[in-house]
């Protein structure tokens, strides 16, 4: 309650199988759980049983998916995660399941980031991060709308936390 009084959310990172703890985590006030760990939890079951009561920072599997699949396999996994966890009212963020390990094929990291951003722009272009003000400050370009963010086509590090925005071909409609 103290967090909400200050406009904050309660995010929890907990590796492994948290299925039996989900009701307790929700009751304790957790707003966002990260990750729903691949091969430990049933993604579809968790989304069906708890979606709408908790948000998910669905993490792409850094141990196998990013390491062992080809770029198209990584893209399929991103679409699976977004189709599974992103409900009509949102409730989903996507990121790495944990730290991306050295030796991960760069083309797989690029496929992950690109597909996540493509899917987000198609579904909810207003959720793009960085937002227009941040993108304008970081790039020095006049950016005011989600469509302009998508059209910028920047492919470089944008912030100390290594956030990336790299879109060339996406067409985003105004909302």
PDB file of C-alpha atoms in Angstrom:
ATOM      1  CA  UNK A   1       0.000   0.000   0.000  1.00  0.00           C
ATOM      2  CA  UNK A   2       2.860   2.382   0.789  1.00  0.00           C
ATOM      3  CA  UNK A   3       4.214   1.906  -2.731  1.00  0.00           C
ATOM      4  CA  UNK A   4       0.848   2.721  -4.313  1.00  0.00           C
ATOM      5  CA  UNK A   5       0.500   5.833  -2.160  1.00  0.00           C
ATOM      6  CA  UNK A   6       3.663   7.085  -3.864  1.00  0.00           C
ATOM      7  CA  UNK A   7       2.566   6.017  -7.354  1.00  0.00           C
ATOM      8  CA  UNK A   8       4.954   3.053  -7.409  1.00  0.00           C
ATOM      9  CA  UNK A   9       4.518  -0.581  -8.440  1.00  0.00           C
ATOM     10  CA  UNK A  10       5.858  -3.731  -6.780  1.00  0.00           C
ATOM     11  CA  UNK A  11       7.947  -5.771  -9.258  1.00  0.00           C
ATOM     12  CA  UNK A  12       9.441  -9.111  -8.262  1.00  0.00           C
ATOM     13  CA  UNK A  13      12.189 -11.099  -9.962  1.00  0.00           C
ATOM     14  CA  UNK A  14      12.090 -14.731  -8.892  1.00  0.00           C
ATOM     15  CA  UNK A  15      13.664 -17.478 -10.980  1.00  0.00           C
ATOM     16  CA  UNK A  16      12.305 -21.000 -11.063  1.00  0.00           C
ATOM     17  CA  UNK A  17       8.796 -22.395 -10.696  1.00  0.00           C
ATOM     18  CA  UNK A  18       6.605 -19.915  -8.848  1.00  0.00           C
ATOM     19  CA  UNK A  19       3.307 -21.528  -9.842  1.00  0.00           C
ATOM     20  CA  UNK A  20       2.306 -22.543  -6.307  1.00  0.00           C
ATOM     21  CA  UNK A  21       3.168 -19.061  -5.014  1.00  0.00           C
ATOM     22  CA  UNK A  22       1.155 -17.062  -7.545  1.00  0.00           C
ATOM     23  CA  UNK A  23      -1.951 -16.505  -5.404  1.00  0.00           C
ATOM     24  CA  UNK A  24       0.231 -15.498  -2.444  1.00  0.00           C
ATOM     25  CA  UNK A  25       2.315 -13.129  -4.574  1.00  0.00           C
ATOM     26  CA  UNK A  26      -0.847 -11.459  -5.856  1.00  0.00           C
ATOM     27  CA  UNK A  27      -2.272 -11.248  -2.323  1.00  0.00           C
ATOM     28  CA  UNK A  28       1.007  -9.689  -1.148  1.00  0.00           C
ATOM     29  CA  UNK A  29       0.556  -6.936  -3.725  1.00  0.00           C
ATOM     30  CA  UNK A  30       3.066  -7.923  -6.401  1.00  0.00           C
ATOM     31  CA  UNK A  31       2.137  -6.010  -9.544  1.00  0.00           C
ATOM     32  CA  UNK A  32       4.647  -7.510 -11.989  1.00  0.00           C
ATOM     33  CA  UNK A  33       6.398 -10.889 -11.900  1.00  0.00           C
ATOM     34  CA  UNK A  34       9.607 -11.578 -13.828  1.00  0.00           C
ATOM     35  CA  UNK A  35      10.266 -14.041 -15.352  1.00  0.00           C
ATOM     36  CA  UNK A  36       7.812 -16.773 -16.180  1.00  0.00           C
ATOM     37  CA  UNK A  37      10.774 -19.063 -16.611  1.00  0.00           C
ATOM     38  CA  UNK A  38      10.717 -21.312 -19.668  1.00  0.00           C
ATOM     39  CA  UNK A  39      10.884 -25.041 -18.880  1.00  0.00           C
ATOM     40  CA  UNK A  40       9.949 -24.304 -15.241  1.00  0.00           C
ATOM     41  CA  UNK A  41       6.443 -22.848 -15.557  1.00  0.00           C
ATOM     42  CA  UNK A  42       3.645 -23.471 -18.040  1.00  0.00           C
ATOM     43  CA  UNK A  43       3.306 -20.089 -19.750  1.00  0.00           C
ATOM     44  CA  UNK A  44      -0.215 -20.675 -21.114  1.00  0.00           C
ATOM     45  CA  UNK A  45      -1.502 -21.986 -17.784  1.00  0.00           C
ATOM     46  CA  UNK A  46      -0.011 -19.074 -15.831  1.00  0.00           C
ATOM     47  CA  UNK A  47      -1.414 -16.508 -18.280  1.00  0.00           C
ATOM     48  CA  UNK A  48      -4.865 -18.127 -18.238  1.00  0.00           C
ATOM     49  CA  UNK A  49      -5.015 -18.532 -14.455  1.00  0.00           C
ATOM     50  CA  UNK A  50      -3.467 -15.248 -13.341  1.00  0.00           C
ATOM     51  CA  UNK A  51      -3.662 -12.792 -16.245  1.00  0.00           C
ATOM     52  CA  UNK A  52      -5.699  -9.755 -15.267  1.00  0.00           C
ATOM     53  CA  UNK A  53      -4.643 -10.080 -11.619  1.00  0.00           C
ATOM     54  CA  UNK A  54      -0.906  -9.595 -12.113  1.00  0.00           C
ATOM     55  CA  UNK A  55       1.245  -8.300 -14.946  1.00  0.00           C
ATOM     56  CA  UNK A  56       4.057 -10.310 -16.436  1.00  0.00           C
ATOM     57  CA  UNK A  57       7.524  -9.260 -17.471  1.00  0.00           C
ATOM     58  CA  UNK A  58       7.762 -12.236 -19.781  1.00  0.00           C
ATOM     59  CA  UNK A  59      11.379 -13.046 -20.314  1.00  0.00           C
ATOM     60  CA  UNK A  60      12.759 -14.670 -23.403  1.00  0.00           C
ATOM     61  CA  UNK A  61      14.801 -17.720 -22.448  1.00  0.00           C
ATOM     62  CA  UNK A  62      18.483 -16.720 -22.399  1.00  0.00           C
ATOM     63  CA  UNK A  63      19.742 -20.240 -21.657  1.00  0.00           C
ATOM     64  CA  UNK A  64      18.350 -22.056 -24.698  1.00  0.00           C
ATOM     65  CA  UNK A  65      16.178 -19.918 -26.987  1.00  0.00           C
ATOM     66  CA  UNK A  66      18.677 -17.113 -27.544  1.00  0.00           C
ATOM     67  CA  UNK A  67      21.653 -19.480 -27.476  1.00  0.00           C
ATOM     68  CA  UNK A  68      20.440 -22.377 -29.608  1.00  0.00           C
ATOM     69  CA  UNK A  69      17.666 -21.259 -31.963  1.00  0.00           C
ATOM     70  CA  UNK A  70      18.154 -19.438 -35.219  1.00  0.00           C
ATOM     71  CA  UNK A  71      16.856 -15.868 -35.640  1.00  0.00           C
ATOM     72  CA  UNK A  72      13.469 -17.040 -36.982  1.00  0.00           C
ATOM     73  CA  UNK A  73      13.052 -19.352 -33.977  1.00  0.00           C
ATOM     74  CA  UNK A  74      13.747 -16.421 -31.673  1.00  0.00           C
ATOM     75  CA  UNK A  75      11.128 -14.351 -33.526  1.00  0.00           C
ATOM     76  CA  UNK A  76       8.575 -17.187 -33.159  1.00  0.00           C
ATOM     77  CA  UNK A  77       9.263 -17.330 -29.414  1.00  0.00           C
ATOM     78  CA  UNK A  78       8.757 -13.576 -29.069  1.00  0.00           C
ATOM     79  CA  UNK A  79       5.404 -13.863 -30.865  1.00  0.00           C
ATOM     80  CA  UNK A  80       4.452 -16.815 -28.642  1.00  0.00           C
ATOM     81  CA  UNK A  81       5.230 -14.850 -25.474  1.00  0.00           C
ATOM     82  CA  UNK A  82       3.326 -11.801 -26.659  1.00  0.00           C
ATOM     83  CA  UNK A  83       0.344 -13.840 -27.855  1.00  0.00           C
ATOM     84  CA  UNK A  84       0.303 -15.704 -24.538  1.00  0.00           C
ATOM     85  CA  UNK A  85       0.729 -12.879 -22.043  1.00  0.00           C
ATOM     86  CA  UNK A  86      -0.503  -9.670 -23.681  1.00  0.00           C
ATOM     87  CA  UNK A  87      -4.211  -9.334 -22.956  1.00  0.00           C
ATOM     88  CA  UNK A  88      -6.708  -6.817 -24.320  1.00  0.00           C
ATOM     89  CA  UNK A  89      -5.933  -4.492 -21.414  1.00  0.00           C
ATOM     90  CA  UNK A  90      -2.183  -5.082 -21.494  1.00  0.00           C
ATOM     91  CA  UNK A  91      -0.574  -6.747 -18.506  1.00  0.00           C
ATOM     92  CA  UNK A  92       2.662  -7.727 -20.212  1.00  0.00           C
ATOM     93  CA  UNK A  93       6.172  -6.424 -20.707  1.00  0.00           C
ATOM     94  CA  UNK A  94       8.868  -8.342 -22.522  1.00  0.00           C
ATOM     95  CA  UNK A  95      12.557  -8.543 -21.777  1.00  0.00           C
ATOM     96  CA  UNK A  96      15.318 -11.037 -21.274  1.00  0.00           C
ATOM     97  CA  UNK A  97      14.577 -13.800 -18.779  1.00  0.00           C
ATOM     98  CA  UNK A  98      17.858 -12.912 -17.122  1.00  0.00           C
ATOM     99  CA  UNK A  99      21.151 -11.461 -18.283  1.00  0.00           C
ATOM    100  CA  UNK A 100      22.027 -12.214 -21.887  1.00  0.00           C
ATOM    101  CA  UNK A 101      25.126 -14.353 -21.639  1.00  0.00           C
ATOM    102  CA  UNK A 102      28.399 -13.823 -23.495  1.00  0.00           C
ATOM    103  CA  UNK A 103      28.557 -15.759 -26.732  1.00  0.00           C
ATOM    104  CA  UNK A 104      24.876 -15.276 -27.548  1.00  0.00           C
ATOM    105  CA  UNK A 105      24.650 -14.872 -31.330  1.00  0.00           C
ATOM    106  CA  UNK A 106      24.219 -11.180 -32.090  1.00  0.00           C
ATOM    107  CA  UNK A 107      21.695 -11.972 -34.834  1.00  0.00           C
ATOM    108  CA  UNK A 108      19.496 -13.640 -32.183  1.00  0.00           C
ATOM    109  CA  UNK A 109      19.665 -10.627 -29.875  1.00  0.00           C
ATOM    110  CA  UNK A 110      18.790  -8.375 -32.806  1.00  0.00           C
ATOM    111  CA  UNK A 111      15.919 -10.684 -33.827  1.00  0.00           C
ATOM    112  CA  UNK A 112      14.590 -10.647 -30.232  1.00  0.00           C
ATOM    113  CA  UNK A 113      14.666  -6.860 -29.917  1.00  0.00           C
ATOM    114  CA  UNK A 114      13.382  -6.234 -33.424  1.00  0.00           C
ATOM    115  CA  UNK A 115      10.469  -8.689 -33.189  1.00  0.00           C
ATOM    116  CA  UNK A 116       9.459  -7.471 -29.730  1.00  0.00           C
ATOM    117  CA  UNK A 117       9.341  -3.891 -30.929  1.00  0.00           C
ATOM    118  CA  UNK A 118       7.551  -4.817 -34.164  1.00  0.00           C
ATOM    119  CA  UNK A 119       4.866  -6.736 -32.286  1.00  0.00           C
ATOM    120  CA  UNK A 120       4.473  -3.968 -29.709  1.00  0.00           C
ATOM    121  CA  UNK A 121       4.083  -1.331 -32.413  1.00  0.00           C
ATOM    122  CA  UNK A 122       1.430  -3.395 -34.173  1.00  0.00           C
ATOM    123  CA  UNK A 123      -0.496  -4.054 -30.961  1.00  0.00           C
ATOM    124  CA  UNK A 124      -0.025  -0.943 -28.841  1.00  0.00           C
ATOM    125  CA  UNK A 125       2.246   1.706 -30.324  1.00  0.00           C
ATOM    126  CA  UNK A 126       1.797   3.931 -27.292  1.00  0.00           C
ATOM    127  CA  UNK A 127       3.897   1.555 -25.163  1.00  0.00           C
ATOM    128  CA  UNK A 128       7.130   2.202 -27.024  1.00  0.00           C
ATOM    129  CA  UNK A 129      10.086   2.885 -24.766  1.00  0.00           C
ATOM    130  CA  UNK A 130      11.750   5.335 -24.883  1.00  0.00           C
ATOM    131  CA  UNK A 131       8.772   7.648 -25.078  1.00  0.00           C
ATOM    132  CA  UNK A 132       8.702  10.580 -27.506  1.00  0.00           C
ATOM    133  CA  UNK A 133      10.321  13.037 -25.079  1.00  0.00           C
ATOM    134  CA  UNK A 134      13.120  10.612 -24.193  1.00  0.00           C
ATOM    135  CA  UNK A 135      13.710   9.680 -27.843  1.00  0.00           C
ATOM    136  CA  UNK A 136      13.901  13.337 -28.816  1.00  0.00           C
ATOM    137  CA  UNK A 137      16.386  14.093 -26.031  1.00  0.00           C
ATOM    138  CA  UNK A 138      18.507  11.062 -26.891  1.00  0.00           C
ATOM    139  CA  UNK A 139      18.561  11.509 -30.661  1.00  0.00           C
ATOM    140  CA  UNK A 140      18.293  15.273 -31.016  1.00  0.00           C
ATOM    141  CA  UNK A 141      15.528  14.748 -33.587  1.00  0.00           C
ATOM    142  CA  UNK A 142      12.017  16.255 -33.431  1.00  0.00           C
ATOM    143  CA  UNK A 143       9.845  13.370 -32.227  1.00  0.00           C
ATOM    144  CA  UNK A 144       6.298  13.876 -30.980  1.00  0.00           C
ATOM    145  CA  UNK A 145       4.234  10.775 -31.743  1.00  0.00           C
ATOM    146  CA  UNK A 146       4.605   6.985 -31.595  1.00  0.00           C
ATOM    147  CA  UNK A 147       4.686   6.948 -35.401  1.00  0.00           C
ATOM    148  CA  UNK A 148       7.631   9.355 -35.398  1.00  0.00           C
ATOM    149  CA  UNK A 149       9.435   7.231 -32.808  1.00  0.00           C
ATOM    150  CA  UNK A 150       8.979   4.191 -35.053  1.00  0.00           C
ATOM    151  CA  UNK A 151      10.047   6.146 -38.134  1.00  0.00           C
ATOM    152  CA  UNK A 152      13.289   7.449 -36.621  1.00  0.00           C
ATOM    153  CA  UNK A 153      15.189   4.302 -37.496  1.00  0.00           C
ATOM    154  CA  UNK A 154      17.924   4.829 -34.916  1.00  0.00           C
ATOM    155  CA  UNK A 155      20.249   1.870 -34.545  1.00  0.00           C
ATOM    156  CA  UNK A 156      22.561   2.751 -31.695  1.00  0.00           C
ATOM    157  CA  UNK A 157      22.763   2.801 -27.919  1.00  0.00           C
ATOM    158  CA  UNK A 158      20.347   5.406 -26.623  1.00  0.00           C
ATOM    159  CA  UNK A 159      20.952   5.389 -22.903  1.00  0.00           C
ATOM    160  CA  UNK A 160      23.426   4.272 -20.235  1.00  0.00           C
ATOM    161  CA  UNK A 161      21.218   1.228 -19.602  1.00  0.00           C
ATOM    162  CA  UNK A 162      21.851   0.266 -23.264  1.00  0.00           C
ATOM    163  CA  UNK A 163      18.228   0.681 -24.345  1.00  0.00           C
ATOM    164  CA  UNK A 164      17.916   0.361 -28.095  1.00  0.00           C
ATOM    165  CA  UNK A 165      15.510   1.702 -30.642  1.00  0.00           C
ATOM    166  CA  UNK A 166      16.101   0.284 -34.081  1.00  0.00           C
ATOM    167  CA  UNK A 167      13.224   0.409 -36.502  1.00  0.00           C
ATOM    168  CA  UNK A 168      13.506   0.948 -40.215  1.00  0.00           C
ATOM    169  CA  UNK A 169      10.450  -0.548 -41.888  1.00  0.00           C
ATOM    170  CA  UNK A 170       7.549  -0.437 -39.423  1.00  0.00           C
ATOM    171  CA  UNK A 171       4.532   1.630 -40.352  1.00  0.00           C
ATOM    172  CA  UNK A 172       2.613   2.736 -37.277  1.00  0.00           C
ATOM    173  CA  UNK A 173      -0.782   4.395 -37.447  1.00  0.00           C
ATOM    174  CA  UNK A 174      -1.689   7.335 -35.252  1.00  0.00           C
ATOM    175  CA  UNK A 175      -3.812   6.708 -32.180  1.00  0.00           C
TER     176      UNK A 175
END
